[in-house]
Short mmCIF file of C-alpha atoms in Angstrom, two decimals:
data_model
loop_
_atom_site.label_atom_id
_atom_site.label_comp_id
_atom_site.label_asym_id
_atom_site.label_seq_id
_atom_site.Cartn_x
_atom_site.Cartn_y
_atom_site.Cartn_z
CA UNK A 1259 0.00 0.00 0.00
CA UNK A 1260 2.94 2.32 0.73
CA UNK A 1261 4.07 2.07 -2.64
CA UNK A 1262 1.10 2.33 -4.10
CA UNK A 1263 0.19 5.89 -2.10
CA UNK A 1264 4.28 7.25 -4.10
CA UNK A 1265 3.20 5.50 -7.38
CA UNK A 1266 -0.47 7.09 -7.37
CA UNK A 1267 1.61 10.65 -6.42
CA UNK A 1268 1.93 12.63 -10.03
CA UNK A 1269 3.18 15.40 -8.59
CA UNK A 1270 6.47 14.15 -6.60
CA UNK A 1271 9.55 12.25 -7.50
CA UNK A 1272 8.78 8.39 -7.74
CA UNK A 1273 11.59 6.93 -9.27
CA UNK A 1274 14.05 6.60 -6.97
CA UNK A 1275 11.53 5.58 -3.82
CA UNK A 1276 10.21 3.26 -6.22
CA UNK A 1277 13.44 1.73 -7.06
CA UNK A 1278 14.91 1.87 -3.81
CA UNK A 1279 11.31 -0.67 -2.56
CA UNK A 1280 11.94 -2.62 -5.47
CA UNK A 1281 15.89 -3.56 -4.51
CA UNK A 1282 14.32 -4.18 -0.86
CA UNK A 1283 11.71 -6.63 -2.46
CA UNK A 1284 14.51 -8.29 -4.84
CA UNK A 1285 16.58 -8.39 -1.48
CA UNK A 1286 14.15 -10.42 0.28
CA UNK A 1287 13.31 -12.79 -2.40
CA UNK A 1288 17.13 -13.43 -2.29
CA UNK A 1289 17.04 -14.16 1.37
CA UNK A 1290 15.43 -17.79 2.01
CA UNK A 1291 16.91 -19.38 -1.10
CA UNK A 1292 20.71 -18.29 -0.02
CA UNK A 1293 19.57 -18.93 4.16
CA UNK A 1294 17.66 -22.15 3.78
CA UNK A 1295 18.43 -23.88 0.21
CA UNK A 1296 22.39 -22.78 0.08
CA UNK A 1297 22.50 -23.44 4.01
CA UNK A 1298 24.03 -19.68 3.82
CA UNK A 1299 23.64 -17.86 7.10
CA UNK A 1300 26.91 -15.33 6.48
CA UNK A 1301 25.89 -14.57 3.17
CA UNK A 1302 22.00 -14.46 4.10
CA UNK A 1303 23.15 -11.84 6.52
CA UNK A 1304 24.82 -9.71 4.22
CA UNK A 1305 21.46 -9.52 2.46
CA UNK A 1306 19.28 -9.27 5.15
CA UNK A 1307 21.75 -5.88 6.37
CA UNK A 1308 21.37 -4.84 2.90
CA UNK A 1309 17.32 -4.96 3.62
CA UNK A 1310 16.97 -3.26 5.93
CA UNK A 1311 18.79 -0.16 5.15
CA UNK A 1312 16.91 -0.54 1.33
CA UNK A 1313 14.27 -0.56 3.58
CA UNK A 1314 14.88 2.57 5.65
CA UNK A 1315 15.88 4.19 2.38
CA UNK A 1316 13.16 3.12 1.03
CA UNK A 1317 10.55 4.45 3.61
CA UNK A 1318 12.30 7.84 4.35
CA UNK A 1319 12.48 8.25 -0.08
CA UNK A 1320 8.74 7.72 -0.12
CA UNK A 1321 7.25 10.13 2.54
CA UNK A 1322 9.87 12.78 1.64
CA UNK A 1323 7.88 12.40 -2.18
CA UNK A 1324 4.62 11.89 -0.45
CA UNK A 1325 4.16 14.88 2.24
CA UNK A 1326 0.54 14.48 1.91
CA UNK A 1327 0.67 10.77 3.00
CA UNK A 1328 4.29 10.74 4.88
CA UNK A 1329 2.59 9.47 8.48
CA UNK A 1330 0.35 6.73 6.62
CA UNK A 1331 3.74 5.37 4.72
CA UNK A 1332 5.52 5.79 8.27
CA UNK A 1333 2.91 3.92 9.97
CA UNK A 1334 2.66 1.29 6.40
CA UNK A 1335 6.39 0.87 6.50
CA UNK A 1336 6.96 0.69 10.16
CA UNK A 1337 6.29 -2.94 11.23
CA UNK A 1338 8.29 -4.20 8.11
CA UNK A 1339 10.78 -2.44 9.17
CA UNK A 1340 10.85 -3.95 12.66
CA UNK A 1341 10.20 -7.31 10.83
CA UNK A 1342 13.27 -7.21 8.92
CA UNK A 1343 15.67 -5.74 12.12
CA UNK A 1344 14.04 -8.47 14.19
CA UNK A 1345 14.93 -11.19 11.45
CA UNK A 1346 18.68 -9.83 10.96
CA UNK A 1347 19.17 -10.24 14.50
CA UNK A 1348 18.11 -13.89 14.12
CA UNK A 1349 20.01 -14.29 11.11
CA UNK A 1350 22.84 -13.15 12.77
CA UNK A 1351 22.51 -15.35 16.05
CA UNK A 1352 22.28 -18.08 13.84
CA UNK A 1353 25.47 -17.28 12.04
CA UNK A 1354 27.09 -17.11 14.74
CA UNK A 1355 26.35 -20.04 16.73
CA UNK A 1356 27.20 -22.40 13.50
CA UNK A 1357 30.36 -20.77 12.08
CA UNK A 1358 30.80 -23.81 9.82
CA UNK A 1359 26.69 -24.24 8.20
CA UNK A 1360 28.79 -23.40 4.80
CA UNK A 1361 31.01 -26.30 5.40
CA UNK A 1362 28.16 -28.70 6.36
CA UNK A 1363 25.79 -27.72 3.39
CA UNK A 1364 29.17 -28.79 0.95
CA UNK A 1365 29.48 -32.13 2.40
CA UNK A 1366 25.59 -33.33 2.42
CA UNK A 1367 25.22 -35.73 -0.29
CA UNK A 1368 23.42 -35.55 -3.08
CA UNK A 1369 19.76 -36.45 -3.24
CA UNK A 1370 19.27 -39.58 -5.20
CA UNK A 1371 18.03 -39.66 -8.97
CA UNK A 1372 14.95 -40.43 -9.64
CA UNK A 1373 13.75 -42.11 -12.57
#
């Protein structure tokens, strides 16, 4: 909805709020395949720090183009925001309490071939 209320605006600048949500969206589709599939935590922390300052970015870019609507995209944004600090924090608990997840994930054998 917070993007929506920017791309709706004709009269401020879009493109770079709008590009800064879309790097945070393209950021968090990243996430679970390189946290979960690639068994990834360092590098899946990387991404999730990239988040959540796309995020920030993101937020403070769209009710600086919205001043009509900058305490609804505040209030939108808000809880994702949170959301994505809380989750960091997680991710990087998790990195650190299994230093070698990289190292496991390489020696896991392959899954058999079906036929």
């Amino acid at each position: 909805v917070a993007s929506w209320l920017v791309w709706k605006n004709k009269d401020g600048e879009r493109r770079l709020p709008l590009a800064l949500y879309g790097v945070q969206l393209l950021l968090n589709l990243a996430w679970q395949p390189l946290f979960f599939n690639l068994k990834r935590p360092d590098v899946a922390l990387v991404d999730s720090t990239a988040m959540l300052g796309m995020a920030a970015a993101a937020t403070v870019k769209m009710a600086q183009s919205t001043p009509d609507h900058k305490a609804a995209i505040a209030g939108l944004m808000s809880p994702y925001i949170g959301w994505v600090g809380y989750a960091t924090a997680l991710n990087y608990r998790i990195w650190k309490d299994n230093p070698n997840a990289h190292k496991i994930a390489a020696d896991e054998p392959a899954p058999p071939k079906t036929a």
